[in-house]
Structures are given as C-alpha cells and as structure tokens.
C-alpha cells in the first residue's frame, strides 16, 4: 500500500501504547519508498514538507472518530480489532482536510495573525485569501495551505517561540510589544534539509531540535 502514497500527503498518528497521546500530530508528503537493505520485507518512506500540528488532534472527540471507516463501526470496542495490521490506511480527502485544519487551528486563527507574522497588511494576496477563507473553503484548499511558505513559517515560529517561552535563547530577554507579539525571531540552528530526520525524531520527544528563539537585535 505504501507505494500508492508516493506523491500524496499522509498524516501521522501517535498510538496510545507507551504513553502515546492517541492523536494525529503532523502531516507530510511521501516522496519515495526505499527498501530496507538490512531487513527483507521492510521499507522506508522518504517524506518532504513535514509540518507538525499546533496541537495534537484527538483520535476521537466525544466518541466521534476522525476517520470515516472508524465512524462506521457500530461497536466502539471493535475499533482496536479493526486497526490491527492497518498502521497504513487510506482516509478520505474530507477527513484529511478536517484533521489538518484542526491541527493548524492556532496558526490559522485570525487572533494570532500579528503574533505569528501573518498580519494581512504584510502578506501577499494569495496568503491573505487562504487565511480569510471560510472553514469549508480552507478545507477544500488544504494542500495549497500546507505548501504556503508564509503559513509554514508561522507554524515554525509558533513552535519555537512557545518552546522558549518567547525568550531569547542568547540573552534570556522576554519582550512583548503592545500587540502581544514577542520581539524574537524563530531562527534555524541548521538547515532543514540536513535536520529533517533529526527533526522528526526529536519532535516525538517534544524538543525544539532545529530552531532557536533570538532577539531581533542579535539575529
């Protein structure tokens, strides 16, 4: 099934076992699938455009599952049995869009626009159109939103600034302007291309592996 996903988007789900959050946590696009040269029958999926969600999206919310196939199961106690052997499975475009839109809810929220450098007065027309679109329209154009550079940078800024409590990693200063925006910039410690694998591994540990919060004066 993995080969069917090449060129398409996937959503990461963290299982409940080993203290997991039982939630969807990130999205990425499958670039290619490579066979594991050490273990027969195993493969690696090489991904790009990885984007962590602002907050984990619950696997089920008030008893309603995020995936249509699970909602169709009449007895919730049978969901676990259904998922056995289905670590990779196809979900509908509508469910994918709903999960992603929920996961990026804080980045896309108008109330956070200034704080995340998504002020409409400083953005290109296309990005403003995405941000101001109704929820249904955002869901329909979810791929364009996922690939939008300004939105991706805002997501990165939110994660890094939150990890450092809006403080400069060099000086420890925490400066908020009148609009509540932190006077720091989220800076890459090293290239995303080099850090891609480390980022995925460290994100599971909830650590900020590739970004640092720097006061503008020092950046």
Coordinates of N, CA and C in Angstrom, one line a residue:
X1 N 0.8 -1.2 0.0 CA 0.0 0.0 0.0 C 0.9 1.3 0.0
X2 N 2.1 1.2 0.6 CA 2.9 2.4 0.7 C 3.2 3.0 -0.6
X3 N 3.4 2.2 -1.6 CA 3.7 2.7 -3.0 C 2.6 3.5 -3.5
X4 N 1.4 3.3 -3.1 CA 0.2 4.0 -3.6 C 0.3 5.5 -3.1
X5 N 1.0 5.7 -2.0 CA 1.0 7.0 -1.4 C 2.1 8.0 -2.0
X6 N 2.9 7.5 -2.8 CA 4.0 8.3 -3.4 C 3.4 9.5 -4.1
X7 N 3.9 10.7 -3.7 CA 3.4 12.0 -4.2 C 2.2 12.5 -3.5
X8 N 1.7 11.7 -2.5 CA 0.5 12.1 -1.8 C 0.8 12.5 -0.4
X9 N -0.2 13.1 0.3 CA 0.0 13.5 1.7 C -0.4 12.4 2.7
X10 N 0.3 12.4 3.8 CA 0.0 11.5 4.9 C -0.2 12.3 6.2
X11 N -0.9 11.7 7.1 CA -1.0 12.3 8.4 C -0.4 11.3 9.4
X12 N 0.4 11.8 10.4 CA 1.0 10.9 11.4 C 0.0 10.8 12.6
X13 N -0.2 9.5 13.0 CA -0.9 9.3 14.2 C -0.1 8.7 15.3
X14 N -0.1 9.2 16.5 CA 0.7 8.7 17.6 C -0.2 7.7 18.4
X15 N 0.1 6.5 18.5 CA -0.7 5.5 19.2 C -0.7 5.7 20.7
X16 N -1.6 5.0 21.4 CA -1.7 5.2 22.8 C -0.6 4.4 23.6
X17 N -0.2 3.3 23.0 CA 0.8 2.5 23.7 C 2.1 3.3 24.1
X18 N 2.8 2.9 25.1 CA 4.0 3.5 25.6 C 3.8 5.0 25.9
X19 N 2.6 5.3 26.4 CA 2.3 6.7 26.9 C 2.0 7.6 25.8
X20 N 1.7 7.1 24.6 CA 1.4 8.0 23.5 C 0.1 8.8 23.7
X21 N -0.1 9.8 22.9 CA -1.2 10.7 23.1 C -2.5 10.3 22.3
X22 N -2.4 9.2 21.5 CA -3.6 8.7 20.7 C -4.2 9.9 19.9
X23 N -3.3 10.4 19.1 CA -3.8 11.6 18.4 C -3.0 11.8 17.1
X24 N -3.5 12.6 16.2 CA -2.8 12.9 14.9 C -1.9 14.1 15.3
X25 N -0.6 14.0 14.8 CA 0.3 15.0 15.3 C 1.1 15.8 14.2
X26 N 1.0 15.4 13.0 CA 1.8 16.0 11.9 C 1.3 15.6 10.6
X27 N 1.8 16.2 9.5 CA 1.5 15.9 8.2 C 2.8 16.0 7.3
X28 N 2.8 15.2 6.3 CA 4.0 15.2 5.4 C 3.6 14.7 4.0
X29 N 4.5 14.8 3.0 CA 4.2 14.2 1.7 C 5.2 13.2 1.4
X30 N 4.8 12.0 0.9 CA 5.6 10.9 0.6 C 6.4 11.2 -0.7
X31 N 7.7 11.2 -0.7 CA 8.5 11.4 -1.9 C 8.8 10.1 -2.6
X32 N 9.2 9.1 -1.8 CA 9.5 7.8 -2.4 C 9.6 6.8 -1.3
X33 N 9.6 5.5 -1.7 CA 9.7 4.4 -0.8 C 10.9 3.6 -1.1
X34 N 11.8 3.4 -0.1 CA 13.0 2.7 -0.4 C 13.1 1.4 0.5
X35 N 13.5 0.3 -0.1 CA 13.6 -1.0 0.6 C 14.7 -0.9 1.7
X36 N 14.5 -1.5 2.8 CA 15.4 -1.6 3.9 C 16.5 -2.7 3.5
X37 N 17.7 -2.3 3.3 CA 18.7 -3.2 2.8 C 19.1 -4.2 3.9
X38 N 18.8 -4.0 5.1 CA 19.2 -4.9 6.2 C 18.1 -5.9 6.6
X39 N 16.8 -5.5 6.3 CA 15.7 -6.4 6.7 C 14.8 -6.6 5.5
X40 N 14.7 -7.9 5.1 CA 13.8 -8.2 4.0 C 12.4 -8.0 4.4
X41 N 11.6 -7.4 3.4 CA 10.2 -7.2 3.6 C 9.9 -5.8 4.3
X42 N 10.9 -5.1 4.6 CA 10.7 -3.8 5.3 C 11.2 -2.7 4.3
X43 N 10.5 -1.5 4.5 CA 10.9 -0.3 3.6 C 10.8 0.9 4.5
X44 N 11.5 2.0 3.9 CA 11.4 3.3 4.5 C 10.7 4.2 3.5
X45 N 9.8 5.1 4.1 CA 9.2 6.1 3.3 C 10.0 7.4 3.5
X46 N 10.4 8.0 2.4 CA 11.2 9.3 2.4 C 10.1 10.4 2.2
X47 N 10.0 11.3 3.2 CA 9.0 12.3 3.1 C 9.6 13.7 3.0
X48 N 8.7 14.6 2.6 CA 9.1 16.0 2.5 C 7.9 16.9 3.0
X49 N 8.2 18.2 3.1 CA 7.1 19.1 3.5 C 6.5 18.7 4.8
X50 N 7.3 18.2 5.7 CA 6.8 17.8 7.1 C 6.4 19.0 7.8
X51 N 5.2 18.9 8.5 CA 4.7 20.0 9.2 C 4.0 19.5 10.5
X52 N 4.5 19.8 11.7 CA 3.9 19.4 12.9 C 2.6 20.2 13.2
X53 N 1.6 19.6 13.8 CA 0.4 20.4 14.2 C 0.7 21.3 15.3
X54 N -0.1 22.3 15.5 CA -0.1 23.2 16.6 C -0.3 22.5 17.9
X55 N -1.3 21.7 17.9 CA -1.7 20.8 19.0 C -2.1 19.5 18.4
X56 N -2.0 18.4 19.2 CA -2.4 17.1 18.8 C -3.9 17.1 18.5
X57 N -4.3 16.4 17.4 CA -5.8 16.3 17.1 C -6.2 14.9 17.6
X58 N -7.2 14.9 18.5 CA -7.6 13.7 19.1 C -8.1 12.6 18.1
X59 N -7.7 11.4 18.4 CA -8.2 10.3 17.5 C -9.7 10.2 17.5
X60 N -10.3 10.5 18.6 CA -11.8 10.5 18.7 C -12.1 11.7 19.6
X61 N -13.2 12.4 19.3 CA -13.6 13.6 20.0 C -15.1 13.3 20.4
X62 N -15.3 13.2 21.7 CA -16.6 12.9 22.3 C -17.3 11.7 21.6
X63 N -16.5 10.7 21.4 CA -17.0 9.5 20.9 C -17.0 9.4 19.4
X64 N -16.8 10.5 18.7 CA -16.8 10.6 17.2 C -15.4 10.5 16.7
X65 N -15.1 9.4 15.9 CA -13.8 9.2 15.3 C -13.5 10.2 14.1
X66 N -12.3 10.5 13.9 CA -11.9 11.4 12.9 C -11.9 10.7 11.5
X67 N -11.9 9.4 11.5 CA -11.9 8.7 10.2 C -13.2 8.0 9.9
X68 N -13.7 8.2 8.7 CA -15.0 7.6 8.3 C -15.1 6.1 8.5
X69 N -14.1 5.4 8.2 CA -14.1 3.9 8.4 C -14.3 3.5 9.8
X70 N -13.8 4.3 10.7 CA -14.0 4.0 12.2 C -15.4 4.5 12.7
X71 N -15.9 5.5 12.1 CA -17.2 6.0 12.5 C -18.3 5.0 12.0
X72 N -18.0 4.2 11.0 CA -19.0 3.3 10.5 C -19.0 2.0 11.4
X73 N -18.1 1.8 12.3 CA -18.1 0.7 13.1 C -19.1 0.9 14.3
X74 N -20.1 0.1 14.3 CA -21.2 0.3 15.3 C -20.7 0.2 16.7
X75 N -19.8 -0.8 17.0 CA -19.4 -1.0 18.4 C -18.0 -0.5 18.6
X76 N -17.8 0.6 19.4 CA -16.5 1.2 19.6 C -15.5 0.2 20.1
X77 N -15.9 -0.9 20.8 CA -15.0 -1.8 21.4 C -14.3 -2.7 20.3
X78 N -14.8 -2.6 19.0 CA -14.3 -3.3 17.9 C -13.3 -2.5 17.1
X79 N -13.1 -1.2 17.4 CA -12.2 -0.4 16.7 C -10.8 -0.9 16.8
X80 N -10.3 -1.3 17.9 CA -9.0 -1.8 18.1 C -8.7 -3.0 17.2
X81 N -9.7 -3.9 17.1 CA -9.5 -5.1 16.3 C -9.4 -4.7 14.8
X82 N -10.2 -3.7 14.4 CA -10.2 -3.3 13.0 C -8.9 -2.7 12.7
X83 N -8.2 -2.0 13.6 CA -6.9 -1.3 13.3 C -5.7 -2.3 13.3
X84 N -5.9 -3.5 13.8 CA -4.8 -4.4 13.8 C -4.3 -4.7 12.4
X85 N -3.0 -4.5 12.2 CA -2.4 -4.7 10.9 C -2.6 -3.5 9.9
X86 N -3.2 -2.4 10.3 CA -3.6 -1.3 9.5 C -2.8 0.0 9.9
X87 N -1.5 -0.1 10.1 CA -0.8 1.0 10.5 C -0.7 2.1 9.4
X88 N -0.8 1.6 8.1 CA -1.0 2.5 7.0 C -2.4 2.2 6.4
X89 N -3.2 3.2 6.3 CA -4.5 3.1 5.7 C -5.0 4.3 5.0
X90 N -5.9 4.2 4.1 CA -6.4 5.3 3.3 C -7.5 6.0 4.1
X91 N -7.5 7.4 4.1 CA -8.6 8.1 4.7 C -9.1 9.0 3.6
X92 N -10.3 9.5 3.8 CA -10.9 10.3 2.7 C -10.3 11.7 2.7
X93 N -10.5 12.4 1.6 CA -10.0 13.7 1.5 C -10.6 14.7 2.5
X94 N -11.9 14.4 2.7 CA -12.6 15.3 3.7 C -12.1 15.1 5.1
X95 N -11.8 13.8 5.5 CA -11.3 13.6 6.8 C -9.9 14.2 6.9
X96 N -9.1 14.0 5.9 CA -7.7 14.5 5.9 C -7.8 16.0 6.1
X97 N -8.6 16.7 5.3 CA -8.7 18.2 5.4 C -9.2 18.6 6.8
X98 N -10.1 17.9 7.4 CA -10.7 18.2 8.7 C -9.6 18.1 9.8
X99 N -8.8 17.0 9.7 CA -7.8 16.8 10.7 C -6.7 17.8 10.6
X100 N -6.3 18.1 9.4 CA -5.2 19.1 9.2 C -5.7 20.5 9.6
X101 N -6.9 20.9 9.2 CA -7.4 22.2 9.6 C -7.5 22.4 11.1
X102 N -7.9 21.3 11.8 CA -8.0 21.3 13.2 C -6.6 21.4 13.8
X103 N -5.6 20.7 13.2 CA -4.3 20.6 13.7 C -3.6 22.0 13.6
X104 N -3.9 22.7 12.5 CA -3.3 24.0 12.3 C -4.2 25.2 12.8
X105 N -5.1 24.9 13.6 CA -6.1 25.9 14.1 C -5.5 27.1 14.7
X106 N -4.4 27.0 15.5 CA -3.8 28.1 16.1 C -3.1 29.0 15.1
X107 N -2.4 28.3 14.2 CA -1.6 29.1 13.1 C -2.6 29.9 12.3
X108 N -3.7 29.3 11.9 CA -4.7 29.9 11.0 C -5.6 30.9 11.7
X109 N -5.7 30.9 13.0 CA -6.6 31.7 13.7 C -6.3 33.2 13.6
X110 N -7.3 34.0 13.2 CA -7.1 35.4 13.0 C -6.5 36.1 14.2
X111 N -6.9 35.7 15.4 CA -6.4 36.3 16.6 C -4.9 36.2 16.8
X112 N -4.3 35.2 16.1 CA -2.9 35.0 16.2 C -2.1 35.6 15.1
X113 N -2.8 36.3 14.2 CA -2.1 36.8 12.9 C -0.9 37.7 13.2
X114 N -1.0 38.7 14.1 CA 0.1 39.6 14.3 C 1.2 38.9 15.0
X115 N 0.9 38.1 16.0 CA 1.9 37.3 16.8 C 2.7 36.4 15.9
X116 N 2.1 35.8 14.9 CA 2.8 34.9 14.0 C 3.2 35.5 12.7
X117 N 3.3 36.8 12.6 CA 3.7 37.4 11.4 C 2.8 37.1 10.2
X118 N 1.5 37.0 10.5 CA 0.5 36.8 9.4 C -0.4 37.9 9.3
X119 N 0.1 39.1 9.6 CA -0.7 40.3 9.5 C -1.1 40.5 8.1
X120 N -2.4 40.6 7.7 CA -2.8 40.8 6.3 C -2.1 41.9 5.6
X121 N -1.8 43.0 6.3 CA -1.2 44.2 5.7 C 0.3 43.9 5.2
X122 N 0.8 42.8 5.6 CA 2.2 42.5 5.3 C 2.3 41.2 4.4
X123 N 1.2 40.7 4.0 CA 1.2 39.4 3.2 C 0.8 39.6 1.8
X124 N 1.2 38.6 1.0 CA 0.7 38.6 -0.4 C -0.8 38.3 -0.5
X125 N -1.3 38.6 -1.6 CA -2.8 38.5 -1.8 C -3.2 37.0 -1.6
X126 N -2.5 36.1 -2.2 CA -2.8 34.7 -2.1 C -2.9 34.2 -0.7
X127 N -1.9 34.5 0.1 CA -1.9 34.1 1.5 C -3.1 34.6 2.3
X128 N -3.4 35.9 2.1 CA -4.5 36.6 2.7 C -5.8 35.8 2.4
X129 N -5.9 35.5 1.1 CA -7.1 34.8 0.6 C -7.3 33.4 1.4
X130 N -6.2 32.7 1.6 CA -6.3 31.4 2.3 C -6.7 31.7 3.7
X131 N -6.1 32.7 4.4 CA -6.4 32.9 5.8 C -7.8 33.4 6.1
X132 N -8.3 34.2 5.1 CA -9.6 34.8 5.3 C -10.8 34.0 4.8
X133 N -10.5 32.9 4.1 CA -11.5 32.0 3.5 C -12.3 31.3 4.6
X134 N -13.6 31.0 4.4 CA -14.4 30.3 5.3 C -13.8 28.9 5.6
X135 N -14.2 28.3 6.7 CA -13.6 27.0 7.0 C -13.7 25.9 5.9
X136 N -14.9 25.9 5.3 CA -15.2 24.9 4.3 C -14.2 25.2 3.1
X137 N -14.0 26.4 2.8 CA -13.1 26.7 1.7 C -11.6 26.4 2.0
X138 N -11.2 26.7 3.3 CA -9.9 26.3 3.7 C -9.7 24.8 3.6
X139 N -10.7 24.0 4.0 CA -10.6 22.6 3.9 C -10.5 22.1 2.4
X140 N -11.2 22.8 1.5 CA -11.1 22.4 0.1 C -9.7 22.7 -0.5
X141 N -9.0 23.8 0.1 CA -7.7 24.2 -0.5 C -6.6 23.9 0.5
X142 N -6.8 22.8 1.2 CA -5.9 22.4 2.3 C -4.4 22.2 1.8
X143 N -4.3 21.6 0.6 CA -3.0 21.4 0.0 C -2.2 22.7 -0.2
X144 N -2.9 23.7 -0.8 CA -2.3 25.0 -1.0 C -1.9 25.6 0.3
X145 N -2.7 25.4 1.3 CA -2.3 26.0 2.6 C -1.1 25.3 3.2
X146 N -1.0 24.0 3.0 CA 0.1 23.2 3.5 C 1.4 23.6 2.8
X147 N 1.4 24.1 1.6 CA 2.6 24.4 0.8 C 2.9 25.9 0.9
X148 N 2.0 26.7 1.5 CA 2.2 28.1 1.5 C 3.4 28.5 2.5
X149 N 4.4 29.2 2.0 CA 5.6 29.4 2.7 C 5.3 30.3 4.0
X150 N 4.5 31.3 3.9 CA 4.2 32.2 5.0 C 3.5 31.4 6.1
X151 N 2.6 30.6 5.8 CA 1.9 29.8 6.8 C 2.8 28.8 7.4
X152 N 3.7 28.2 6.6 CA 4.6 27.2 7.2 C 5.6 27.9 8.2
X153 N 6.0 29.1 7.8 CA 7.0 29.9 8.7 C 6.2 30.3 9.9
X154 N 5.0 30.6 9.8 CA 4.2 31.0 11.0 C 4.1 29.8 12.0
X155 N 3.9 28.6 11.4 CA 3.8 27.4 12.2 C 5.1 27.1 12.9
X156 N 6.2 27.3 12.2 CA 7.6 27.1 12.8 C 7.8 28.2 13.9
X157 N 7.4 29.4 13.7 CA 7.6 30.5 14.7 C 6.8 30.1 15.9
X158 N 5.6 29.7 15.8 CA 4.8 29.4 17.0 C 5.4 28.3 17.8
X159 N 5.9 27.2 17.2 CA 6.5 26.1 17.9 C 7.8 26.6 18.6
X160 N 8.6 27.3 17.9 CA 9.9 27.7 18.6 C 9.7 28.7 19.7
X161 N 8.9 29.7 19.4 CA 8.7 30.7 20.5 C 8.0 30.1 21.7
X162 N 7.1 29.2 21.5 CA 6.5 28.6 22.6 C 7.5 27.7 23.4
X163 N 8.3 27.0 22.7 CA 9.3 26.2 23.3 C 10.2 27.0 24.2
X164 N 10.5 28.2 23.8 CA 11.4 29.1 24.6 C 10.7 30.1 25.4
X165 N 9.4 30.0 25.6 CA 8.6 30.9 26.3 C 8.8 32.3 25.8
X166 N 8.9 32.5 24.5 CA 9.1 33.8 23.9 C 10.3 34.5 24.4
X167 N 11.3 33.8 24.9 CA 12.6 34.4 25.4 C 13.7 34.1 24.3
X168 N 14.6 35.1 24.3 CA 15.8 35.0 23.5 C 16.7 33.9 24.1
X169 N 17.1 32.9 23.2 CA 18.0 31.8 23.7 C 19.4 32.3 24.1
X170 N 19.7 33.5 23.6 CA 21.1 34.0 23.9 C 21.1 34.8 25.2
X171 N 20.1 35.8 25.3 CA 20.1 36.7 26.4 C 19.1 36.4 27.5
X172 N 18.1 35.6 27.2 CA 17.0 35.3 28.2 C 16.0 36.4 28.2
X173 N 16.1 37.4 27.4 CA 15.1 38.5 27.4 C 13.8 38.0 26.9
X174 N 12.7 38.5 27.5 CA 11.4 38.3 27.0 C 10.7 39.6 26.8
X175 N 10.5 40.0 25.6 CA 9.9 41.3 25.3 C 8.7 41.1 24.4
X176 N 7.5 41.6 24.9 CA 6.3 41.6 24.2 C 5.9 43.0 23.8
X177 N 5.5 43.2 22.6 CA 5.1 44.6 22.2 C 3.7 44.8 22.5
X178 N 3.1 46.0 22.2 CA 1.8 46.3 22.6 C 0.7 45.4 22.0
X179 N 1.0 44.7 20.9 CA 0.1 43.8 20.3 C 0.2 42.4 20.8
X180 N 1.1 42.2 21.8 CA 1.3 40.9 22.4 C 2.3 40.0 21.6
X181 N 2.9 40.6 20.6 CA 3.9 39.8 19.8 C 5.2 39.9 20.4
X182 N 5.9 38.7 20.5 CA 7.2 38.6 21.1 C 8.2 39.2 20.1
X183 N 9.1 40.0 20.7 CA 10.2 40.6 19.8 C 11.4 39.7 19.7
X184 N 11.1 38.5 19.2 CA 12.1 37.5 18.9 C 11.8 36.9 17.5
X185 N 12.7 36.3 16.9 CA 12.5 35.6 15.7 C 12.9 34.2 15.8
X186 N 12.1 33.3 15.2 CA 12.4 31.8 15.2 C 13.5 31.6 14.2
X187 N 14.7 31.2 14.6 CA 15.8 31.1 13.7 C 16.2 29.6 13.6
X188 N 16.5 29.1 12.4 CA 17.0 27.8 12.2 C 18.5 27.7 12.7
X189 N 18.7 26.6 13.5 CA 20.0 26.4 14.0 C 20.9 25.8 12.9
X190 N 20.3 24.9 12.1 CA 20.9 24.4 10.9 C 19.9 24.1 9.9
X191 N 20.3 23.8 8.7 CA 19.5 23.6 7.5 C 18.4 22.6 7.7
X192 N 17.2 22.9 7.3 CA 16.1 22.0 7.4 C 16.4 20.7 6.6
X193 N 17.1 20.9 5.5 CA 17.4 19.7 4.6 C 18.3 18.7 5.4
X194 N 19.3 19.3 6.1 CA 20.2 18.4 6.9 C 19.5 17.9 8.2
X195 N 18.6 18.7 8.7 CA 18.0 18.4 10.0 C 16.7 17.5 9.9
X196 N 16.3 17.2 8.7 CA 14.9 16.6 8.5 C 14.7 15.4 9.4
X197 N 15.7 14.5 9.3 CA 15.5 13.2 10.1 C 15.5 13.5 11.6
X198 N 16.5 14.3 12.0 CA 16.6 14.7 13.4 C 15.4 15.4 13.9
X199 N 14.8 16.2 13.1 CA 13.6 16.9 13.5 C 12.4 15.9 13.8
X200 N 12.2 15.0 12.9 CA 11.2 14.0 13.1 C 11.4 13.2 14.4
X201 N 12.6 12.8 14.6 CA 12.9 12.0 15.8 C 12.8 12.8 17.1
X202 N 13.3 14.0 17.1 CA 13.3 14.9 18.3 C 11.9 15.4 18.6
X203 N 11.1 15.6 17.5 CA 9.7 16.1 17.7 C 8.9 15.1 18.6
X204 N 9.2 13.8 18.4 CA 8.5 12.8 19.2 C 8.8 13.0 20.7
X205 N 10.0 13.5 21.0 CA 10.4 13.8 22.4 C 10.0 15.2 22.8
X206 N 9.2 15.9 21.9 CA 8.7 17.2 22.2 C 9.8 18.2 22.5
X207 N 10.9 18.1 21.7 CA 12.1 19.0 21.9 C 12.2 19.9 20.7
X208 N 12.7 21.1 20.8 CA 12.9 22.0 19.7 C 14.3 21.8 19.1
X209 N 14.5 20.8 18.1 CA 15.8 20.4 17.7 C 16.5 21.3 16.7
X210 N 15.7 22.1 15.9 CA 16.3 22.8 14.8 C 16.1 24.3 14.8
X211 N 15.4 24.8 15.9 CA 15.1 26.2 15.9 C 15.5 26.8 17.2
X212 N 15.8 28.1 17.2 CA 16.1 28.8 18.4 C 15.5 30.2 18.4
X213 N 15.1 30.7 19.5 CA 14.4 32.0 19.7 C 15.5 33.0 19.9
X214 N 15.6 34.0 19.0 CA 16.7 35.0 19.1 C 16.0 36.4 19.0
X215 N 16.4 37.3 20.0 CA 16.0 38.7 19.9 C 16.5 39.3 18.6
X216 N 15.6 40.1 17.9 CA 15.9 40.6 16.6 C 17.3 41.3 16.6
X217 N 17.6 42.0 17.7 CA 18.9 42.7 17.7 C 20.1 41.8 17.4
X218 N 20.0 40.5 17.8 CA 21.1 39.6 17.7 C 21.0 38.7 16.5
X219 N 19.9 38.8 15.7 CA 19.7 37.9 14.6 C 19.9 38.6 13.3

